Short mmCIF file of C-alpha atoms in Angstrom, two decimals:
data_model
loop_
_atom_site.label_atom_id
_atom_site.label_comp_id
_atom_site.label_asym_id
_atom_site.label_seq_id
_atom_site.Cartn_x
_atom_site.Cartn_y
_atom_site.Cartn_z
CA UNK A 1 -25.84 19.96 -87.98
CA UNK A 2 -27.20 16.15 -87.13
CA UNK A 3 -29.49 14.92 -85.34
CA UNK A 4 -30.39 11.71 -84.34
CA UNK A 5 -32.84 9.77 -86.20
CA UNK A 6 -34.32 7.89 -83.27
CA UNK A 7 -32.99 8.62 -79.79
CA UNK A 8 -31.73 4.88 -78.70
CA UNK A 9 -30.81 6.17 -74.88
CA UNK A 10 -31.06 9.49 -72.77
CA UNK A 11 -28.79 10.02 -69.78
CA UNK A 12 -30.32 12.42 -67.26
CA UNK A 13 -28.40 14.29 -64.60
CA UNK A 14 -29.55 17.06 -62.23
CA UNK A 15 -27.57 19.80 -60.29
CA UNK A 16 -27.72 20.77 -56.67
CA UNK A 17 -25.45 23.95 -56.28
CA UNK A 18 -24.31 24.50 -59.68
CA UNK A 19 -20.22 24.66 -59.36
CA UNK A 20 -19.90 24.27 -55.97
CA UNK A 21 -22.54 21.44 -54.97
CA UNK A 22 -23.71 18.17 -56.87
CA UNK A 23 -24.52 16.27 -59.65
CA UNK A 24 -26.24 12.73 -59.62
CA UNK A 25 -27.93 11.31 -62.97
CA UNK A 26 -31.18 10.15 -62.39
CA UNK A 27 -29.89 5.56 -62.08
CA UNK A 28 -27.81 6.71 -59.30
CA UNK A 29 -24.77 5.51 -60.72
CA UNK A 30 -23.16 8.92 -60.77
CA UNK A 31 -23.14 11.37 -57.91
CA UNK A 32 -20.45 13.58 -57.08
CA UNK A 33 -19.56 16.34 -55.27
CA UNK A 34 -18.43 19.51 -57.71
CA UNK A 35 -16.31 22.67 -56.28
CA UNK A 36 -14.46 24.90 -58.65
CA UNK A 37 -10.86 24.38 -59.12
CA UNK A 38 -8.65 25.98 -57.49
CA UNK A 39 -7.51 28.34 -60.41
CA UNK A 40 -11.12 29.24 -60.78
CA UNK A 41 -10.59 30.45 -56.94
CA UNK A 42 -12.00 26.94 -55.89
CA UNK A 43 -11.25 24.50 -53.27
CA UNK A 44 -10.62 22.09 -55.51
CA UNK A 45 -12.04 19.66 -53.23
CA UNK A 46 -14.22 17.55 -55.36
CA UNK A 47 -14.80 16.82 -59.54
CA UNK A 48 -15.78 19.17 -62.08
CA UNK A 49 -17.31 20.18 -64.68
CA UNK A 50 -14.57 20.41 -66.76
CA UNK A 51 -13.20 16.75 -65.50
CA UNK A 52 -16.83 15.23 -66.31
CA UNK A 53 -16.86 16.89 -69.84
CA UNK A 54 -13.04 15.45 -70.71
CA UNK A 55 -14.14 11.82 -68.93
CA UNK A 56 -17.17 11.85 -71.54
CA UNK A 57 -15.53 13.15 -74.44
CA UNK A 58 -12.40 10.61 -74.10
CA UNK A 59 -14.68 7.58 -73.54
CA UNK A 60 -16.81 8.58 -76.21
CA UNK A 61 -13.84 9.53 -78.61
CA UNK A 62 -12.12 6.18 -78.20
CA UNK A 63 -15.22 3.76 -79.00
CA UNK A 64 -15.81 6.45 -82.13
CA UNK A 65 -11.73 5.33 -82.91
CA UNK A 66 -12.96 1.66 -82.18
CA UNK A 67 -15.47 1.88 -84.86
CA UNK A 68 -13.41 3.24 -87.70
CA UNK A 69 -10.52 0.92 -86.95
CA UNK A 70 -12.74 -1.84 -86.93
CA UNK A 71 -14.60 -0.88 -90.03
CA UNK A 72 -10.61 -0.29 -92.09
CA UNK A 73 -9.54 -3.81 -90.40
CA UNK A 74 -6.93 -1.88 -88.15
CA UNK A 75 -5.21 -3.16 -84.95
CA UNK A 76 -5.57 -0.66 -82.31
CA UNK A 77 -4.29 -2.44 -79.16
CA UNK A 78 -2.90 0.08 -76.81
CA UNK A 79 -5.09 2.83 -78.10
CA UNK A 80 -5.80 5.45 -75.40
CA UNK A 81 -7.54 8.73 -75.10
CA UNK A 82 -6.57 11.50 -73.08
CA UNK A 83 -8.69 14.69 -73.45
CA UNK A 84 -7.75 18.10 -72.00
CA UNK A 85 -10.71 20.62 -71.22
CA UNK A 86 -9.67 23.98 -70.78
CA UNK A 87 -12.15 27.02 -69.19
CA UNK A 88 -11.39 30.69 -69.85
CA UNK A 89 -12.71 33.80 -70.01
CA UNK A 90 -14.12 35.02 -73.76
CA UNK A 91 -13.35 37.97 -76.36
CA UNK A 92 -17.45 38.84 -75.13
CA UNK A 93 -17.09 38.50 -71.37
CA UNK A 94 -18.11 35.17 -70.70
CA UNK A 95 -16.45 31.84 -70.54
CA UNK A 96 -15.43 29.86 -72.97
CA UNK A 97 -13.92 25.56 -73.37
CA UNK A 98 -10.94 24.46 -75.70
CA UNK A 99 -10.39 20.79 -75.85
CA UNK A 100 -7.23 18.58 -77.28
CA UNK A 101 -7.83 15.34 -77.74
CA UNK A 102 -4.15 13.32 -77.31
CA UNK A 103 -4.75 9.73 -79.10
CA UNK A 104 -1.84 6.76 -78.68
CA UNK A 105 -1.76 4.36 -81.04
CA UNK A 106 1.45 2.45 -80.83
CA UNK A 107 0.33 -0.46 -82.65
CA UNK A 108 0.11 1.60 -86.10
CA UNK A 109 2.36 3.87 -88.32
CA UNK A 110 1.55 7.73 -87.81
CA UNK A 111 -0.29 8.19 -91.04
CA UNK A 112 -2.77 5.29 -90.50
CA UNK A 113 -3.19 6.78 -87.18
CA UNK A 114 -3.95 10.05 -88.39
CA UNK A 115 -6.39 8.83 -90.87
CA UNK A 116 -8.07 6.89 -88.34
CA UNK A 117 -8.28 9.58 -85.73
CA UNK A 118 -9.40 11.85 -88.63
CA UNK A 119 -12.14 9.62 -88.96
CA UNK A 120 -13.16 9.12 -85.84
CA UNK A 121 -13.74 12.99 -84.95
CA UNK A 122 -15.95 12.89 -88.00
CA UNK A 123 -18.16 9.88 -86.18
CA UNK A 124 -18.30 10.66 -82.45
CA UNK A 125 -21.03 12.62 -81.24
CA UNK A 126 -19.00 14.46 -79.07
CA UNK A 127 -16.38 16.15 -81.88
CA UNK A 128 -20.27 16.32 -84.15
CA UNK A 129 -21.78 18.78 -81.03
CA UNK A 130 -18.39 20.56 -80.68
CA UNK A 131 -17.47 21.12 -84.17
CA UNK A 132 -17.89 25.16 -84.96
CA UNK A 133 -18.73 25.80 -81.22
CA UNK A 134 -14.99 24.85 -79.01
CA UNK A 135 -11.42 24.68 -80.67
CA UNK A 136 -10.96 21.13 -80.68
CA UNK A 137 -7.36 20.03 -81.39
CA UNK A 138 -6.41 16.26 -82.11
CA UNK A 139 -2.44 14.89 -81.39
CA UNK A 140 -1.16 11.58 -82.33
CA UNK A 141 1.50 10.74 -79.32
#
């Protein structure tokens, strides 16, 4: 496990209604309505957290892939992230995630890419608080 060595930002967020209410961070630049999808017997009618976790880890998982390719001098124009967040029930009766993290990078032959995306789930903090807690899959597409 890491930690950080000196916390350089903190993003804070509260919770009005847990699943079916709100969520604002604490600048006021994010507040959103959250209801449970529909297949968790949701409305549907608003984010959640499954959408807010996969908007995170993409974002962060890309400028992790930014970093590496800059550091091995690689051209990764076109790049995009898409992660998929999936919510289930557990083997212990609660609920578990599973996350696959689809990467594009057209601009570079598949075994570059893989390195590079190998690398990159190594550096970003999101894959680093995941790793040995939620199956976390990578695909080159």
């Amino acid at each position: 496990m890491s930690n950080p060595v000196k916390i350089a930002y903190t993003a804070i967020a509260t919770a009005e209604g847990g699943r079916d209410g709100r969520v604002a961070s604490s600048d006021g630049r994010l507040d959103v309505v959250v209801r449970p999808p529909k297949e968790l017997g949701g409305s549907g009618e608003g984010t959640n957290p499954e959408q807010l976790f996969a908007a995170g880890y993409a974002a962060c998982f890309q400028s992790a892939l930014f970093v590496v390719a800059r550091r091995a001098k690689a051209d990764v124009t076109g790049c995009e992230v898409t992660a998929q967040v999936g919510i289930g029930p557990d083997a212990e009766g609660g609920y578990a995630l599973a996350v696959e993290l689809a990467v594009k990078l057209p601009s570079l032959p598949a075994d570059q890419a893989r390195q590079l995306v190998e690398a990159a789930h190594q550096v970003c903090p999101y894959s680093n608080a995941t790793r040995g807690n939620i199956e976390v899959a990578l695909s080159i597409v």
